[in-house]
Coordinates of C-alpha atoms in Angstrom, one line a residue:
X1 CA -34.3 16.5 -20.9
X2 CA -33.3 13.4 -23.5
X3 CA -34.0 9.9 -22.5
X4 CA -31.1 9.2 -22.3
X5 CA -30.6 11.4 -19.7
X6 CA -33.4 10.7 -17.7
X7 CA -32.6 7.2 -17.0
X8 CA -28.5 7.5 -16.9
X9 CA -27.8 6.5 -13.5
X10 CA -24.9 7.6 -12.0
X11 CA -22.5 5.1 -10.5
X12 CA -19.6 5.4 -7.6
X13 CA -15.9 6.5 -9.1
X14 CA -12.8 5.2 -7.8
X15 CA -12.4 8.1 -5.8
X16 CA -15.6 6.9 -3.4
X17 CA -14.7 4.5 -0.7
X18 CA -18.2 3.1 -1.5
X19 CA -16.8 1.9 -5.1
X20 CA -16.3 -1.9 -5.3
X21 CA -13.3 -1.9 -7.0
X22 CA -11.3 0.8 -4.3
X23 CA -13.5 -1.9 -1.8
X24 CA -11.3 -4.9 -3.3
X25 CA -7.8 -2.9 -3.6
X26 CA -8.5 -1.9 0.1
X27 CA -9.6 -5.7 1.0
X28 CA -6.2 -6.7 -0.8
X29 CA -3.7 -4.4 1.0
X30 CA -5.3 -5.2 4.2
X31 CA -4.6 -8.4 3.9
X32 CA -0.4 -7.4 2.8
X33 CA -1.0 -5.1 5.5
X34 CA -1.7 -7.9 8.4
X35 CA 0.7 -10.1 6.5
X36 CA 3.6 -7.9 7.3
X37 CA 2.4 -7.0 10.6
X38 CA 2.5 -10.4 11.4
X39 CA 6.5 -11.5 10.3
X40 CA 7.3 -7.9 12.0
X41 CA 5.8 -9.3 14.9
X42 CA 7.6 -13.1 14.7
X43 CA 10.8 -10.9 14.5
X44 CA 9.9 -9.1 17.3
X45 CA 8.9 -11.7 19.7
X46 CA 11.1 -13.7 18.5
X47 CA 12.7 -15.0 21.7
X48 CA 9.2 -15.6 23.7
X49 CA 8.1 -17.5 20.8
X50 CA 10.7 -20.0 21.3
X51 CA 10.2 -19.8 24.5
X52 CA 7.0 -20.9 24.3
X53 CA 7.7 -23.5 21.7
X54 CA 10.3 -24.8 23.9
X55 CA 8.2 -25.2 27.1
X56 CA 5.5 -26.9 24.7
X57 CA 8.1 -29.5 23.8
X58 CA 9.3 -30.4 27.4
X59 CA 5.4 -30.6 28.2
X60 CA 5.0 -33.1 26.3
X61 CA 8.3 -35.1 27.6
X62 CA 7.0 -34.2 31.0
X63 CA 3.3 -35.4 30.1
X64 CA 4.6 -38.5 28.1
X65 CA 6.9 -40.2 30.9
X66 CA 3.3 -39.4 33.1
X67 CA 1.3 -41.3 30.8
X68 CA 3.8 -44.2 30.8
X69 CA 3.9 -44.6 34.5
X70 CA 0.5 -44.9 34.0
X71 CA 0.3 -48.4 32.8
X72 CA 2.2 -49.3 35.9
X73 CA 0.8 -47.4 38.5
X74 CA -2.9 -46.5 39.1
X75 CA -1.9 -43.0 40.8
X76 CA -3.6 -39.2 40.2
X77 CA -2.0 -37.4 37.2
X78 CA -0.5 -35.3 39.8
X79 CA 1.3 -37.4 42.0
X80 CA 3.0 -39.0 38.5
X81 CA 4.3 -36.0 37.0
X82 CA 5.5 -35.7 40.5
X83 CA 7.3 -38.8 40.4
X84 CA 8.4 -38.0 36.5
X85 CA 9.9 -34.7 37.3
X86 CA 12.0 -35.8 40.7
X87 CA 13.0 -38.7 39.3
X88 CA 14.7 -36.4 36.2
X89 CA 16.2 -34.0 38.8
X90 CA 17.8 -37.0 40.6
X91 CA 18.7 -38.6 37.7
X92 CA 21.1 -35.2 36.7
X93 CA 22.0 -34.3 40.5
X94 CA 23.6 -37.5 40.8
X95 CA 25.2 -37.9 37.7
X96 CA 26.5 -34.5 38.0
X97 CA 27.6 -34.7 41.7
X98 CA 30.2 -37.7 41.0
X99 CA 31.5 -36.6 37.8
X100 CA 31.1 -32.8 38.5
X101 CA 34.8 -32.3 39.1
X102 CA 36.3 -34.9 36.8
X103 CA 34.4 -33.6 33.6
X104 CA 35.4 -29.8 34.7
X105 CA 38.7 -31.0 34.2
X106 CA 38.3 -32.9 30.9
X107 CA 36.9 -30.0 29.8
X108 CA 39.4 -27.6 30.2
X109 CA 41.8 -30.1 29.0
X110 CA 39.7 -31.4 25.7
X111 CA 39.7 -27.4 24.3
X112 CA 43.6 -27.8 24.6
X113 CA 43.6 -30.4 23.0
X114 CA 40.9 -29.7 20.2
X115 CA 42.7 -26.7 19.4
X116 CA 46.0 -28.0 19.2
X117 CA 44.5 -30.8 16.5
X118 CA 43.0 -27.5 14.8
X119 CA 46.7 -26.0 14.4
X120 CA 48.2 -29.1 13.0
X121 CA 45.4 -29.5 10.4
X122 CA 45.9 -26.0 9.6
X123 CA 49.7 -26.4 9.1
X124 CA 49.1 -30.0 7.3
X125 CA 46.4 -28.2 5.2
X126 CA 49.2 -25.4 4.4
X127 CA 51.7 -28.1 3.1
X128 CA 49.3 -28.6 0.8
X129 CA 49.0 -25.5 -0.6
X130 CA 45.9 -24.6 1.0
X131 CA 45.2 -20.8 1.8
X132 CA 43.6 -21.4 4.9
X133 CA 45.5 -20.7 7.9
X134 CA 45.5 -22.6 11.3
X135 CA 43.8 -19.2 13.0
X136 CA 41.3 -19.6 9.9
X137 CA 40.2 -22.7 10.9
X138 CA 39.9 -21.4 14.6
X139 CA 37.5 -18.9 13.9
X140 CA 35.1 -21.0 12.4
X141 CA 33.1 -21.7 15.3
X142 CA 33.6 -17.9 16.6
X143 CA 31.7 -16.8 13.0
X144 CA 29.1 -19.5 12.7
X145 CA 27.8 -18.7 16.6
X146 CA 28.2 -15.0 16.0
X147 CA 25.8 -15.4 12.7
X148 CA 23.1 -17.1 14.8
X149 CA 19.9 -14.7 15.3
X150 CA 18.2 -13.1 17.8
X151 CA 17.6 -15.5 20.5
X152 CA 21.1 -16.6 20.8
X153 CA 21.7 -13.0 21.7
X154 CA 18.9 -12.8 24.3
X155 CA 20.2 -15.6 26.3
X156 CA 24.0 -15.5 25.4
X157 CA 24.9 -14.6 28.7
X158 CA 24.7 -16.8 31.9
X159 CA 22.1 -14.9 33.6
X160 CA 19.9 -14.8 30.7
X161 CA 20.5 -18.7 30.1
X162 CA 19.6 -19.8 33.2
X163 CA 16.5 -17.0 33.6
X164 CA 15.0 -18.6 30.2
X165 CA 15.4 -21.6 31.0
X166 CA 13.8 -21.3 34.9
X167 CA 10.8 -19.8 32.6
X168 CA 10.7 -22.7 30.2
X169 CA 11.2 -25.2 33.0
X170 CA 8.0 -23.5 35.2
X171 CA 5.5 -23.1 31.7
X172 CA 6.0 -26.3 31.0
X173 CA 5.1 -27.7 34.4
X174 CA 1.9 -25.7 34.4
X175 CA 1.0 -26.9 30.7
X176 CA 1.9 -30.7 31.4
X177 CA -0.5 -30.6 35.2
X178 CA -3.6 -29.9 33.3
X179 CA -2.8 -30.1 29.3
X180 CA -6.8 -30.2 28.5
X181 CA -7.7 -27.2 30.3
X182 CA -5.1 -25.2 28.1
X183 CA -6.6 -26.8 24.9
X184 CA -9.9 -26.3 25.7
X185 CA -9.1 -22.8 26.2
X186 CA -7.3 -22.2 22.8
X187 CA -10.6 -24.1 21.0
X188 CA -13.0 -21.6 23.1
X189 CA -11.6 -18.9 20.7
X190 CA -12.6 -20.7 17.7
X191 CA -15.4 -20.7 15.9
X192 CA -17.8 -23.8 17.2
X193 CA -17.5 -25.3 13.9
X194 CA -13.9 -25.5 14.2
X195 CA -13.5 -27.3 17.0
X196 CA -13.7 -31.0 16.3
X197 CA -11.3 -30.3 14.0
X198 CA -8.8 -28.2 15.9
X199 CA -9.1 -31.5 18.8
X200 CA -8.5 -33.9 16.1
X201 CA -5.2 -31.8 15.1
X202 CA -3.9 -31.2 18.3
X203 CA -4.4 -34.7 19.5
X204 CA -2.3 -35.9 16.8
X205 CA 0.3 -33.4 17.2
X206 CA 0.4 -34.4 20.7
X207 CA 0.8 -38.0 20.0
X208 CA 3.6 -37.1 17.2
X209 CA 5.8 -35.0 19.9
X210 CA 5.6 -37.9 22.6
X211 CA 6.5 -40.3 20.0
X212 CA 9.3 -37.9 18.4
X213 CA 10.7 -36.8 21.8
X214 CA 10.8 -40.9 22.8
X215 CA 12.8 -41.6 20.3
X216 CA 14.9 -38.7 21.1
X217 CA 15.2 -40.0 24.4
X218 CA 16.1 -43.3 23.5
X219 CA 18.5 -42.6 21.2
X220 CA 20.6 -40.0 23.0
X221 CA 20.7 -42.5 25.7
X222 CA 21.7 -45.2 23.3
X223 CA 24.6 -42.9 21.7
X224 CA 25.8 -41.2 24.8
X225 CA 25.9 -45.0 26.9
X226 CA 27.5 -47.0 24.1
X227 CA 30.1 -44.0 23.3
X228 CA 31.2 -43.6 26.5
X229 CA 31.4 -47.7 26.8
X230 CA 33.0 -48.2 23.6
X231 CA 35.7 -45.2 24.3
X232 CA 36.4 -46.7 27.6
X233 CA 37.5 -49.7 26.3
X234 CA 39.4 -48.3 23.6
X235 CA 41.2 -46.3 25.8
X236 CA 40.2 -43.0 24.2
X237 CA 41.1 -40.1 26.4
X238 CA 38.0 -38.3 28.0
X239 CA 35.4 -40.9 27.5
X240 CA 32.8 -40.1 30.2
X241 CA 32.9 -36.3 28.5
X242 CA 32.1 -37.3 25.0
X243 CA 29.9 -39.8 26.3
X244 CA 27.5 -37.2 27.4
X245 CA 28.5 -34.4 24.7
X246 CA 27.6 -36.7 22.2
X247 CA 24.1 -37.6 23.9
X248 CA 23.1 -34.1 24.3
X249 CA 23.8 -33.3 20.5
X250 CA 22.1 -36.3 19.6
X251 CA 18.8 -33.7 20.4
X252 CA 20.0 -32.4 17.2
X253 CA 19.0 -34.5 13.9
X254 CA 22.2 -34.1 11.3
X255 CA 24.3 -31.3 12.7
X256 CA 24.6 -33.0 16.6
X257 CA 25.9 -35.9 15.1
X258 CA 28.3 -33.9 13.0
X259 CA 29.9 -31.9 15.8
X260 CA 30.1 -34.8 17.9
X261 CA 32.0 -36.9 15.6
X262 CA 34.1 -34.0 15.0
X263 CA 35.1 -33.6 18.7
X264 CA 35.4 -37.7 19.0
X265 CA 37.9 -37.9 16.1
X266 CA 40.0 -34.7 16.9
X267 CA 40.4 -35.9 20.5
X268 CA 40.8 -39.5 19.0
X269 CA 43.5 -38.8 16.7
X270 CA 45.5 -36.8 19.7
X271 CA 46.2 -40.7 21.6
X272 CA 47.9 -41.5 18.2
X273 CA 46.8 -43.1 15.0
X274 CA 45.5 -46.2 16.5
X275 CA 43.4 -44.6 18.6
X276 CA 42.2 -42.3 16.5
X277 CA 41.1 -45.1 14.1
X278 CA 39.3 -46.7 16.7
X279 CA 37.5 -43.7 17.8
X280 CA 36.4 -43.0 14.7
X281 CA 35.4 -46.8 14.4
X282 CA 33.4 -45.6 17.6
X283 CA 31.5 -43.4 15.9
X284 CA 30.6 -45.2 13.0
X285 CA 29.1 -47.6 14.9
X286 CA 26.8 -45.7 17.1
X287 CA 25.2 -43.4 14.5
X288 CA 24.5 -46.7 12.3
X289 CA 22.9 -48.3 15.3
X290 CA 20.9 -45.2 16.2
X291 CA 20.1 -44.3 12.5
X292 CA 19.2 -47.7 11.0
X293 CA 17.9 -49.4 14.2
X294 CA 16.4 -46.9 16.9
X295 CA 15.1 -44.0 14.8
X296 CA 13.1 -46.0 11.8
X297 CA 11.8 -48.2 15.5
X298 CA 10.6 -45.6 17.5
X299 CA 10.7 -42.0 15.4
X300 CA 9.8 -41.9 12.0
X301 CA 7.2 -44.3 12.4
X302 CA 6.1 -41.2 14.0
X303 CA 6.9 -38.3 11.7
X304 CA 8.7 -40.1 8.9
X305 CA 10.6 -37.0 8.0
X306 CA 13.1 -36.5 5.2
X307 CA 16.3 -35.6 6.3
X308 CA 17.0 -33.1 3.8
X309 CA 13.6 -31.4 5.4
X310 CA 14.8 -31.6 8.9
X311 CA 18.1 -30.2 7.9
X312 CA 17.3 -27.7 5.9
X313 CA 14.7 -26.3 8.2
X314 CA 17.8 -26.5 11.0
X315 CA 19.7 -24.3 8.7
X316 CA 16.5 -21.9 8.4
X317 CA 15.9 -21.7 12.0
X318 CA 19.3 -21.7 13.6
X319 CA 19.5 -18.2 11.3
X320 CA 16.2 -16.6 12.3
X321 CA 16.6 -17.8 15.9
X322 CA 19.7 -19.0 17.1
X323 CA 20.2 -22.3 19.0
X324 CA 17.0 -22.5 20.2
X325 CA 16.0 -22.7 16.8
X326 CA 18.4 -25.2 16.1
X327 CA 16.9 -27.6 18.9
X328 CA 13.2 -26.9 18.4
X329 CA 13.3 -27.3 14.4
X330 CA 12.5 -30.6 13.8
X331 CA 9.3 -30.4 16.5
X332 CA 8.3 -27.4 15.1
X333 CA 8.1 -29.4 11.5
X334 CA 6.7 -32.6 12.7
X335 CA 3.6 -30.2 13.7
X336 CA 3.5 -28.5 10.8
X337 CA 3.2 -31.6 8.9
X338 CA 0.6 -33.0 11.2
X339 CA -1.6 -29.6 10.5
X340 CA -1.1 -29.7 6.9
X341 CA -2.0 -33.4 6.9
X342 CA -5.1 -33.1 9.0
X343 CA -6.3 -30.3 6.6
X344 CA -6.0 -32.6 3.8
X345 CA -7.8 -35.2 5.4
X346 CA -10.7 -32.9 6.1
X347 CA -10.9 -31.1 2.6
X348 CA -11.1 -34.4 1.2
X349 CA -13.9 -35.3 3.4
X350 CA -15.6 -32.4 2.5
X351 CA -15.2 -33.5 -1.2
X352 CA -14.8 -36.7 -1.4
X353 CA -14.8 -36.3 -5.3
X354 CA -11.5 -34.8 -5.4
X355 CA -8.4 -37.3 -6.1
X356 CA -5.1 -35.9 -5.6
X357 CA -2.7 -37.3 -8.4
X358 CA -0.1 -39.4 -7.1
X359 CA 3.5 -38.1 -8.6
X360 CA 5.1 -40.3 -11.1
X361 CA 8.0 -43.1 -9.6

């Protein structure tokens, strides 16, 4: 036997599960592996996720209207959320009781006339020597709801509207009783190491959603009050119903804004051309107010969010996950530009050395 031979040692092949390299290629499709498991998984589960996200959004309504009657009265936690939650249920009983009947009738009669204005801008846009036809235009809103995902599905019915939303409604009471005991219980399944840090973050996102949400408040209030004001005195047709359509798409950032003026204007424009002008006059002036006074007040001192952010992320999410998606986008970003702050902050803690370039004006 040669040297050579007696001190060759023999090393594992690829073929060996012992072998480093099949080790890293095995390492590197696990990880592809969970990767995929885990969108399969969001597709999956997609309606309980929103869900979820949606009862962790009215928590933190429910727990910051508790925290404001705090300052005011020195009660138990309980006993305000109490107060909080009756006073919201009273607050749409009774607004619903004495205009229950009235706004079933404007209703009815505000799809009349929304699609007759749809017909005669179809025929005007035919004069033109447009293509589209009036039943073109019609199907618009038919296709854009039909192309919504899987959630809109899952609760596209009546039954399965109101079941969601009873399980939102009943999550969210149980997270906004005793919100600590919840977080504590998410940070017990972290490392210890991890912990300050996850508190840190989910303080902040907390604070960010009340502050968000507020200003969500606020301004729906704002829009929905002064539209229904300003129509009224305009004589618009249907004031009190756009009055509260347009406060309940002014949850949405960008599109609610959209539809609503759409739905002012076309039912403006059916009182005559005066009107119309006026109504759209209307609308003008409550979306500067809310845009240029209450959001930079309240809001995106907050989150300060780009618009073209929030919308496109609307777009993103009303296509994975319907209308749900639609209203829980911009929370779902405000927290995921918390996290991704708060884990710059603490990398650059860590190494303080680092200095991240600032891009050119």
């Amino acid at each position: 036997m040669s040297d050579a031979q007696a001190f060759h040692v023999e090393e594992p092949g690829p073929s060996e599960v012992r072998s480093p390299l099949v080790q890293q290629e095995l390492k590197r499709a696990g990880v592809w592996f969970a990767l995929a498991i885990a969108v399969a998984l969001v597709v999956i589960l997609a309606q309980p996720l929103m869900l979820i996200m949606g009862a962790l959004v009215l928590a933190t309504m429910m727990d910051g209207g508790t925290r404001l009657l705090g300052r005011i009265l020195p009660i138990s936690r309980g006993w305000r959320l109490t107060i909080v939650l009756l006073g919201a249920v009273a607050f749409m009983a009774y607004t619903f009781y004495l205009t229950g009947s009235s706004l079933a009738a404007q209703a009815q009669a505000m799809r009349t006339i929304v699609e007759a204005q749809v017909m005669r801008i179809g025929g005007w846009m035919q004069q033109l020597g447009i293509s589209a036809t009036p039943s073109d235009l019609k199907g618009l809103a038919t296709q854009a709801m039909s192309s919504m995902g899987r959630v809109t599905a899952a609760v596209g019915t009546a039954v399965g509207a109101i079941t969601s939303g009873v399980m939102m409604l009943v999550l969210a009471i149980f997270i906004a009783v005793e919100p600590k005991l919840y977080e504590r219980g998410v940070a017990w399944m972290l490392p210890i190491e991890k912990r300050a840090h996850f508190y840190r973050v989910a303080d902040k996102m907390g604070w960010t959603l009340r502050r968000l949400m507020f200003g969500r408040l606020i301004g729906m209030a704002v829009e929905g009050v002064g539209t229904w004001l300003l129509l009224w005195a305009g004589g618009v047709p249907m004031a009190g119903l756009l009055g509260i359509l347009t406060g309940l798409f002014a949850f949405l950032p960008n599109i609610g804004s959209i539809i609503s003026g759409v739905l002012i204007i076309l039912v403006g424009f059916s009182g005559g051309t005066d009107t119309g002008l006026y109504a759209f006059g209307v609308y003008m002036v409550v979306q500067i107010i809310d845009g240029y006074l209450i959001v930079p007040m309240v809001a995106k001192r907050a989150t300060d969010l780009a618009p073209a952010l929030v919308l496109g992320a609307q777009i993103l999410f009303g296509a994975l996950f319907g209308i749900m998606g639609l209203f829980l986008a911009d929370p779902i970003v405000a927290m995921i530009k918390v996290y991704l702050e708060e884990r710059s902050k603490a990398m650059k803690e860590r190494n303080p050395a680092v200095v991240v370039p600032k891009p050119a004006a």
